[in-house]
PDB file of N, CA and C in Angstrom:
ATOM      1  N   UNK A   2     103.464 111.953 105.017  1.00  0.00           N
ATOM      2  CA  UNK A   2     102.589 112.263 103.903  1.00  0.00           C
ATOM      3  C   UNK A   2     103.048 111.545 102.638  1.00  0.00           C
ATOM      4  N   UNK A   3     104.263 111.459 102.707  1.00  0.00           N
ATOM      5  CA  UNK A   3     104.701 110.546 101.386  1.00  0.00           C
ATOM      6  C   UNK A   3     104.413 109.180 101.218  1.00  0.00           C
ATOM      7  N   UNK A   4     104.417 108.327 103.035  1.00  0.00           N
ATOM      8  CA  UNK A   4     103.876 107.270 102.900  1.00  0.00           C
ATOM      9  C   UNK A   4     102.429 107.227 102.607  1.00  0.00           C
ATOM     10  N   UNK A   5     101.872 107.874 102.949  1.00  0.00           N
ATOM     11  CA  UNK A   5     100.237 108.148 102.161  1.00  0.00           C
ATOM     12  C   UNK A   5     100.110 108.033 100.777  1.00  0.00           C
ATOM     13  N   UNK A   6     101.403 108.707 100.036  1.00  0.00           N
ATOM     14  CA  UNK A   6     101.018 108.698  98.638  1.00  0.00           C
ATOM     15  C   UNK A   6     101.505 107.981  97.946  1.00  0.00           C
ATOM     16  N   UNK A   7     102.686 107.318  98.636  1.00  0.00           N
ATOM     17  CA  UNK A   7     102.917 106.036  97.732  1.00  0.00           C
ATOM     18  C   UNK A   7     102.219 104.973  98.166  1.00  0.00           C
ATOM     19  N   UNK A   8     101.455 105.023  98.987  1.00  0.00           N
ATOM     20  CA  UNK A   8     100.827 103.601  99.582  1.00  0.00           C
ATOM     21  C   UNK A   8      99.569 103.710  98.444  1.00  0.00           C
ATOM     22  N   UNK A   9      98.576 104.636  98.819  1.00  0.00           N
ATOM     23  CA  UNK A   9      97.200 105.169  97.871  1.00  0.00           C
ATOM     24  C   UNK A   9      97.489 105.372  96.409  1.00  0.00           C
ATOM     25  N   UNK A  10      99.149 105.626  95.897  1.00  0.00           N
ATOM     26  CA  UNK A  10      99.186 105.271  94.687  1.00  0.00           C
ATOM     27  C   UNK A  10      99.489 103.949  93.993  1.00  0.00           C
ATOM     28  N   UNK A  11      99.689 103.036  94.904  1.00  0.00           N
ATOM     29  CA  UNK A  11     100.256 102.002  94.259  1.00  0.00           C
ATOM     30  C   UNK A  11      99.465 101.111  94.951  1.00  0.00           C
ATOM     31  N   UNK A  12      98.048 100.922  95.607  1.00  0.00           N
ATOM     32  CA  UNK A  12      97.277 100.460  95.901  1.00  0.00           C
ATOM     33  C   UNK A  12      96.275  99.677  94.810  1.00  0.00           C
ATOM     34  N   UNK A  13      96.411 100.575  93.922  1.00  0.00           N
ATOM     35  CA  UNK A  13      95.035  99.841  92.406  1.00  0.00           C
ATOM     36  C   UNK A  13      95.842  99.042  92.051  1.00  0.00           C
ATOM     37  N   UNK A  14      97.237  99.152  91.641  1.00  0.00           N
ATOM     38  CA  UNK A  14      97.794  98.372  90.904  1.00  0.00           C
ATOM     39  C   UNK A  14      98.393  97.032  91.959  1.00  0.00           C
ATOM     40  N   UNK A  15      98.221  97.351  92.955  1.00  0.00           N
ATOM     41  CA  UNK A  15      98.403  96.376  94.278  1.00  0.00           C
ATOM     42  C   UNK A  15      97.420  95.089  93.965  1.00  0.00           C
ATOM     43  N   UNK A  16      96.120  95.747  94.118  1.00  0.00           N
ATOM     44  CA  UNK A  16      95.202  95.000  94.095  1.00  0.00           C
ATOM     45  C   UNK A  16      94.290  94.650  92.717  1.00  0.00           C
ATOM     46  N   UNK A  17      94.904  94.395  91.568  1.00  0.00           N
ATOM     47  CA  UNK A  17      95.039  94.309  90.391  1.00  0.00           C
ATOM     48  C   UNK A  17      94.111  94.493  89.556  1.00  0.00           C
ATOM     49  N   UNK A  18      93.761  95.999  89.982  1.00  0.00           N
ATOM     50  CA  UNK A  18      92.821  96.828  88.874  1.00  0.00           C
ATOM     51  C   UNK A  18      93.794  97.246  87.889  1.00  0.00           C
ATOM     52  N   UNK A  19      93.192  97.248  86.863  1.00  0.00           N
ATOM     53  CA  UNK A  19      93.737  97.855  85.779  1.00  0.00           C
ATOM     54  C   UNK A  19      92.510  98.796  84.873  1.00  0.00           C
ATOM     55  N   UNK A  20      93.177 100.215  84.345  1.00  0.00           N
ATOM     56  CA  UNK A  20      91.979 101.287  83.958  1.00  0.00           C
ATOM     57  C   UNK A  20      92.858 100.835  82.456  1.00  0.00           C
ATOM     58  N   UNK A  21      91.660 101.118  81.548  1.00  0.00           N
ATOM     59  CA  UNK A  21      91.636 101.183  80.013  1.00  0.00           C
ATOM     60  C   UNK A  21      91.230 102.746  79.411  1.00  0.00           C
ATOM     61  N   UNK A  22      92.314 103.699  79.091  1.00  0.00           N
ATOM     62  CA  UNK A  22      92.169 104.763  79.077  1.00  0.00           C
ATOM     63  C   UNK A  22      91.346 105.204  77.983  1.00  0.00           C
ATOM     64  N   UNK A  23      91.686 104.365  76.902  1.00  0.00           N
ATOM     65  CA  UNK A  23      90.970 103.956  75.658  1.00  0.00           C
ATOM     66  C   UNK A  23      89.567 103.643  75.699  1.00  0.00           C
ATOM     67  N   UNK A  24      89.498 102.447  76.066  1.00  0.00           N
ATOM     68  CA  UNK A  24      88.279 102.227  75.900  1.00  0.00           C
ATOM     69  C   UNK A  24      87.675 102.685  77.434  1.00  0.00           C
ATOM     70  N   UNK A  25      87.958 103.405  78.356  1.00  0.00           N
ATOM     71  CA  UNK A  25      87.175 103.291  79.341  1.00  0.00           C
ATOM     72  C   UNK A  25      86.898 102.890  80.288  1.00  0.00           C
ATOM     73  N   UNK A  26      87.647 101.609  80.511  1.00  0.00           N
ATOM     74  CA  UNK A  26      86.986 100.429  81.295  1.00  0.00           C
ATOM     75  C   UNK A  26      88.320 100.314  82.496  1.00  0.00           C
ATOM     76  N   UNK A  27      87.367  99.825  83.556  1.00  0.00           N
ATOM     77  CA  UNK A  27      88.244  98.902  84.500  1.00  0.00           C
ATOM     78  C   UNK A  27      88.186  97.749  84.972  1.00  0.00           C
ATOM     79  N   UNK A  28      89.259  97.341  84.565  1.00  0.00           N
ATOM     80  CA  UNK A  28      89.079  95.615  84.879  1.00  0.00           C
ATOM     81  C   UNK A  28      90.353  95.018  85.672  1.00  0.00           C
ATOM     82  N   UNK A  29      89.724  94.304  86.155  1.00  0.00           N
ATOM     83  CA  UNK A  29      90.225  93.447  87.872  1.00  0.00           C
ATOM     84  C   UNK A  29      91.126  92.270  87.605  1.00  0.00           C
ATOM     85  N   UNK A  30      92.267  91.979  87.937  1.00  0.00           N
ATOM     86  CA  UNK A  30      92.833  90.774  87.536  1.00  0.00           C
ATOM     87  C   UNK A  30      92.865  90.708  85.933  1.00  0.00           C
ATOM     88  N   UNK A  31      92.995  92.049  85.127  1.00  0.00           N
ATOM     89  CA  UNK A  31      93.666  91.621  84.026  1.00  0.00           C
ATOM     90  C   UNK A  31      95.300  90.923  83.690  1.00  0.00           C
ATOM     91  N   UNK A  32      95.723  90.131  82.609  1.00  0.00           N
ATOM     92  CA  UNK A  32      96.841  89.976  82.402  1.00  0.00           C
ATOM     93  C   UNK A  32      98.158  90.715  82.574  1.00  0.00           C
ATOM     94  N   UNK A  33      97.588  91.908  82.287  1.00  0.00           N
ATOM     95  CA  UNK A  33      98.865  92.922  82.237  1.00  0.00           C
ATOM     96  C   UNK A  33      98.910  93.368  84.045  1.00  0.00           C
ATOM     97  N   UNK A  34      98.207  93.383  84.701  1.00  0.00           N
ATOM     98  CA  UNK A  34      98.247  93.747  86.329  1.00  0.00           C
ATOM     99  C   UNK A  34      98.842  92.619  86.879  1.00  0.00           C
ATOM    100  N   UNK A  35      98.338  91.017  86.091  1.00  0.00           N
ATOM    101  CA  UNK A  35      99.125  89.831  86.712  1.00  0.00           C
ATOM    102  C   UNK A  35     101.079  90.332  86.862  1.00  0.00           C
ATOM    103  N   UNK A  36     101.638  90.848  86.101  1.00  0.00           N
ATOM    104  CA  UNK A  36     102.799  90.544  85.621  1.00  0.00           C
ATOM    105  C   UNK A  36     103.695  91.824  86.896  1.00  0.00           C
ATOM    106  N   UNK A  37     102.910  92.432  86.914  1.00  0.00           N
ATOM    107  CA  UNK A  37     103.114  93.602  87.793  1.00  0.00           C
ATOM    108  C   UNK A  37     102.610  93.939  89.652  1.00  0.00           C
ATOM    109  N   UNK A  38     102.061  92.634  90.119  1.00  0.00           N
ATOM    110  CA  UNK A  38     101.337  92.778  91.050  1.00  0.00           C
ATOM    111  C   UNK A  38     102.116  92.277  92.174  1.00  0.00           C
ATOM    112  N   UNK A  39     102.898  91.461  92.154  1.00  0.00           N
ATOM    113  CA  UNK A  39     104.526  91.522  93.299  1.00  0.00           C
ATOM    114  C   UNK A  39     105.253  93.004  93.513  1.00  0.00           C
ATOM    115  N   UNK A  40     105.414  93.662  92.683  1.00  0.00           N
ATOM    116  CA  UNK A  40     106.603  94.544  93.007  1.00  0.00           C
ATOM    117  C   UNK A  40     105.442  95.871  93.815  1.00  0.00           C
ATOM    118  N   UNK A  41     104.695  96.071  93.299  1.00  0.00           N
ATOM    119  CA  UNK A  41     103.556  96.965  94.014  1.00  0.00           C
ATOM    120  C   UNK A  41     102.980  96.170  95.386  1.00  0.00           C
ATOM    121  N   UNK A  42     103.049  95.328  95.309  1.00  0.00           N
ATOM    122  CA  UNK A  42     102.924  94.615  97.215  1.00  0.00           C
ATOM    123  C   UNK A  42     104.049  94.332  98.128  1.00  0.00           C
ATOM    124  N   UNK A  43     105.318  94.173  97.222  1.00  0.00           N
ATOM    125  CA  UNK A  43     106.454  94.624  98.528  1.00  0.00           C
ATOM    126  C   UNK A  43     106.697  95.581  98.513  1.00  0.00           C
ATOM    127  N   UNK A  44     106.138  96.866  97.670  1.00  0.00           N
ATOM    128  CA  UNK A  44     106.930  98.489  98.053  1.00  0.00           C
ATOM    129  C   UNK A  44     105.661  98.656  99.234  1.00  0.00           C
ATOM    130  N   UNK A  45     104.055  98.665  98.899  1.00  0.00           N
ATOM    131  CA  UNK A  45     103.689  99.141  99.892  1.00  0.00           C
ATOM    132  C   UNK A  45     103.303  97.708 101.112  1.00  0.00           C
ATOM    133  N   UNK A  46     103.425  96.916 101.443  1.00  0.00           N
ATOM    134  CA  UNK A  46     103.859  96.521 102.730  1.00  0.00           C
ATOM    135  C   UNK A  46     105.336  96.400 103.219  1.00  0.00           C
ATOM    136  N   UNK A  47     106.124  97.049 102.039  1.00  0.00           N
ATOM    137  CA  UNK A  47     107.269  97.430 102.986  1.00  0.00           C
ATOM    138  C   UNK A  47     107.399  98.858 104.065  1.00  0.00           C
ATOM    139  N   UNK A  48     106.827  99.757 102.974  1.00  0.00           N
ATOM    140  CA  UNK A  48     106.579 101.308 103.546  1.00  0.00           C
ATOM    141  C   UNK A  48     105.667 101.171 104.617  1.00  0.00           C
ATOM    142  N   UNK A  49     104.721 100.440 104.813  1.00  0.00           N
ATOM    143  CA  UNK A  49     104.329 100.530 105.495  1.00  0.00           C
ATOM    144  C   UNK A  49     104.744  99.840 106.736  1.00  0.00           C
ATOM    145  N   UNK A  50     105.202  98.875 106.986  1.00  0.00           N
ATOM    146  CA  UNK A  50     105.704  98.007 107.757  1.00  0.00           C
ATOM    147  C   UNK A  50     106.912  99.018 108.670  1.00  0.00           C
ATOM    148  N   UNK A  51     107.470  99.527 107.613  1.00  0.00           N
ATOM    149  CA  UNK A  51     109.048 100.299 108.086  1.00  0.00           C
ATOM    150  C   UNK A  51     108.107 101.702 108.560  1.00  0.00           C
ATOM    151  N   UNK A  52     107.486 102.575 108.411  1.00  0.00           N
ATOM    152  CA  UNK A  52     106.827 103.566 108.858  1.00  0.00           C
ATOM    153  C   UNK A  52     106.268 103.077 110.436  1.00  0.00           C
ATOM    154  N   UNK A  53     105.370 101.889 110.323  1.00  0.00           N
ATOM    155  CA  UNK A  53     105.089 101.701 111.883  1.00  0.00           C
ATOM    156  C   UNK A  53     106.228 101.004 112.442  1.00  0.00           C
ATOM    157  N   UNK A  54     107.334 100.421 112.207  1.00  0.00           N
ATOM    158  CA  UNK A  54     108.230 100.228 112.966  1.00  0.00           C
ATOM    159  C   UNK A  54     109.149 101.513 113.463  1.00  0.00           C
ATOM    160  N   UNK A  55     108.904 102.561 112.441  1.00  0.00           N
ATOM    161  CA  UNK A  55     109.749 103.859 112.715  1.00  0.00           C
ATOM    162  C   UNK A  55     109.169 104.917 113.506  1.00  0.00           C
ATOM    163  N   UNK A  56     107.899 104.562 113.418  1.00  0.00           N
ATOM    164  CA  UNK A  56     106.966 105.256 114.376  1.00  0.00           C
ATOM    165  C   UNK A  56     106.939 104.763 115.972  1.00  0.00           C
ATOM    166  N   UNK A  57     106.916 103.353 116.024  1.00  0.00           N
ATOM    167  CA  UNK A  57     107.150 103.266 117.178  1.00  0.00           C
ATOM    168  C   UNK A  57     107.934 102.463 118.073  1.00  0.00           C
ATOM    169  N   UNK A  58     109.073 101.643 117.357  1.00  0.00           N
ATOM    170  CA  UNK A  58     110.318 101.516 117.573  1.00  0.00           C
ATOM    171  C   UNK A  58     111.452 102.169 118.007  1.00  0.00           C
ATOM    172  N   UNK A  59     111.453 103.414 117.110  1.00  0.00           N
ATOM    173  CA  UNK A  59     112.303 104.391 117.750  1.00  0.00           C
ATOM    174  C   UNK A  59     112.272 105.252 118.947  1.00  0.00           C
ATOM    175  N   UNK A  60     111.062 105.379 119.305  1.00  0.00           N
ATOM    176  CA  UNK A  60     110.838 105.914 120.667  1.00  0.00           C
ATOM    177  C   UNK A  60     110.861 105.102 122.238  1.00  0.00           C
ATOM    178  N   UNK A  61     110.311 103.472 121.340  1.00  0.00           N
ATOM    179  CA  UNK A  61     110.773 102.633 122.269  1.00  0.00           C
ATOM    180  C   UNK A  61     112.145 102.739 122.776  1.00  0.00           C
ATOM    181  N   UNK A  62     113.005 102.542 121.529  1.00  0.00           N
ATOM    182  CA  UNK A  62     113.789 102.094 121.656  1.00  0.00           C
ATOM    183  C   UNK A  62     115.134 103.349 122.589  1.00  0.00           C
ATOM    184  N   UNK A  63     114.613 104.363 122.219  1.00  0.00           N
ATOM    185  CA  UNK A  63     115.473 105.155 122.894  1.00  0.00           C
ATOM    186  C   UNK A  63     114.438 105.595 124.287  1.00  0.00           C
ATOM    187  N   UNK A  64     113.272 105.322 124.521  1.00  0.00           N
ATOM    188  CA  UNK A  64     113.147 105.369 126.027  1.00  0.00           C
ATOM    189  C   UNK A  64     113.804 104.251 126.446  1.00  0.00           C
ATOM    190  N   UNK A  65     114.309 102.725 125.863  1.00  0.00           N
ATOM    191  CA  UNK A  65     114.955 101.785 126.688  1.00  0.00           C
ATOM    192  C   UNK A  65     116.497 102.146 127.082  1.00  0.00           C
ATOM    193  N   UNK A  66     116.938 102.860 126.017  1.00  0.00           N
ATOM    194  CA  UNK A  66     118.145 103.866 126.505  1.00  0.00           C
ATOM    195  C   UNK A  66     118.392 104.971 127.448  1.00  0.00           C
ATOM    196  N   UNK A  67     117.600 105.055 127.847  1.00  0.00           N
ATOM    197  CA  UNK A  67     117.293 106.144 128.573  1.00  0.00           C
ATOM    198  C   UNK A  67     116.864 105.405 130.231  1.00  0.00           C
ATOM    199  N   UNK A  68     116.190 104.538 130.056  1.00  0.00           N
ATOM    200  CA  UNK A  68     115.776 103.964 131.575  1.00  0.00           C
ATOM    201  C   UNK A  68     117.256 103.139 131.536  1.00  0.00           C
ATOM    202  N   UNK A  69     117.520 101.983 131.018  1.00  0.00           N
ATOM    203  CA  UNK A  69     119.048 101.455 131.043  1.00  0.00           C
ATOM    204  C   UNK A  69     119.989 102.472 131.802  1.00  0.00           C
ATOM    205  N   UNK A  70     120.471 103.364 130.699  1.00  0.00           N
ATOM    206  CA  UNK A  70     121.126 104.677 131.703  1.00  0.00           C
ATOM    207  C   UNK A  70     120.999 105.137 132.831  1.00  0.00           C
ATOM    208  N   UNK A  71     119.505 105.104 133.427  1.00  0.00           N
ATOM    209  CA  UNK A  71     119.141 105.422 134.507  1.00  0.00           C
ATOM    210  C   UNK A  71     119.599 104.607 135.794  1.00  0.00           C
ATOM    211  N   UNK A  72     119.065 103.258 135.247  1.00  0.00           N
ATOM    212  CA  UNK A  72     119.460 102.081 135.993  1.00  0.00           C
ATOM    213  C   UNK A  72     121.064 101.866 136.364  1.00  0.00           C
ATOM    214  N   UNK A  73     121.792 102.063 135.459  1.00  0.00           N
ATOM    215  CA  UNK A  73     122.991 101.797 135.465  1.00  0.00           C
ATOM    216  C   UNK A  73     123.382 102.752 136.421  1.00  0.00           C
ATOM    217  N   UNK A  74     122.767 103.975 136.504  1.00  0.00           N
ATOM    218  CA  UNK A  74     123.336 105.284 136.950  1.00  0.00           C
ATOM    219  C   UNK A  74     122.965 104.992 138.753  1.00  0.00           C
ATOM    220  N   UNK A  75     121.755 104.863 139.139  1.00  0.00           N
ATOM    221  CA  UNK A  75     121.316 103.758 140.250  1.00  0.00           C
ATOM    222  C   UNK A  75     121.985 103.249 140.684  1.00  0.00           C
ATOM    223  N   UNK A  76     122.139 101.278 140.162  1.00  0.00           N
ATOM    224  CA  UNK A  76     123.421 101.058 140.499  1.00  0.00           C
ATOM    225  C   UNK A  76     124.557 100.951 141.091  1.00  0.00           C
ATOM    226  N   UNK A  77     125.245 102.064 140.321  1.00  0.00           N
ATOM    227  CA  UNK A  77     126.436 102.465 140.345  1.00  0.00           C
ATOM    228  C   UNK A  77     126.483 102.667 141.351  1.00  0.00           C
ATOM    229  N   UNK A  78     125.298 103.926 141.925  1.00  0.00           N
ATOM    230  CA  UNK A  78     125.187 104.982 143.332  1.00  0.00           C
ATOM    231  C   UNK A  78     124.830 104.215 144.608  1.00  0.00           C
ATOM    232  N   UNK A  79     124.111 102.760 144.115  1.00  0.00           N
ATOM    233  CA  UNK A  79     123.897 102.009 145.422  1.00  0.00           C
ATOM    234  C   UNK A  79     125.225 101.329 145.470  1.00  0.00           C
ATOM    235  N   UNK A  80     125.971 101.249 144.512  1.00  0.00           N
ATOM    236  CA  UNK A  80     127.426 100.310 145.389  1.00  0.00           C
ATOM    237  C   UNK A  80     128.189 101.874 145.971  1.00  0.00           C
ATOM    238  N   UNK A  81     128.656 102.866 145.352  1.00  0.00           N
ATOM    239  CA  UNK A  81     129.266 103.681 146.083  1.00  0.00           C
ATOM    240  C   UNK A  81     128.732 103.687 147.207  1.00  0.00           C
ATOM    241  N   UNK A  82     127.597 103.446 147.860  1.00  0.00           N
ATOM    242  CA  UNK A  82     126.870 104.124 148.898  1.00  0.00           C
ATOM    243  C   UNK A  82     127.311 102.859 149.881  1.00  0.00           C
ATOM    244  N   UNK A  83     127.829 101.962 149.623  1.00  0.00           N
ATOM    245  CA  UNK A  83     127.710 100.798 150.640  1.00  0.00           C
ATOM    246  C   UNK A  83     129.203 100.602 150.964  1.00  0.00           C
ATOM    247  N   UNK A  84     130.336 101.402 150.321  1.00  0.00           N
ATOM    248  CA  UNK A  84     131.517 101.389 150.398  1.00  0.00           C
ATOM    249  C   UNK A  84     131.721 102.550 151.597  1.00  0.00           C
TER     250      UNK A  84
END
């Protein structure tokens, strides 16, 4: 949920809207969004990037630990078995 809200909050300023509280207005590719529009595109394609790698990397990665182990465990039991 947090990646939700930092992604959806830092999305306008991602994509370089800028609101004029003052006068009202929103405007696209103003100057002041130029100066600011890198650091709001590596936080959220980092979060996001690292969220789906954490989402489904880690489960990979420890079912490959888990079959490995298995295998090894296999193996092992087919050389005892031939001794």
């Amino acid at each position: 949920m947090k990646v939700l809200n930092t992604v959806l909050g830092l999305l306008p300023l991602s994509l370089g809207t800028n609101t004029d509280e003052v006068e009202r207005a929103v405007t696209v590719d103003a100057p002041a969004t130029l100066w600011w529009m890198a650091i709001p595109n590596a936080i959220v394609f980092g979060v996001t990037f690292a969220t789906l790698v954490t989402a489904a990397g880690t489960p990979c990665a420890l079912m490959l630990s888990t079959r490995l182990q298995e295998w090894r465990a296999t193996r092992m039991g087919a050389r005892l078995d031939l001794r």
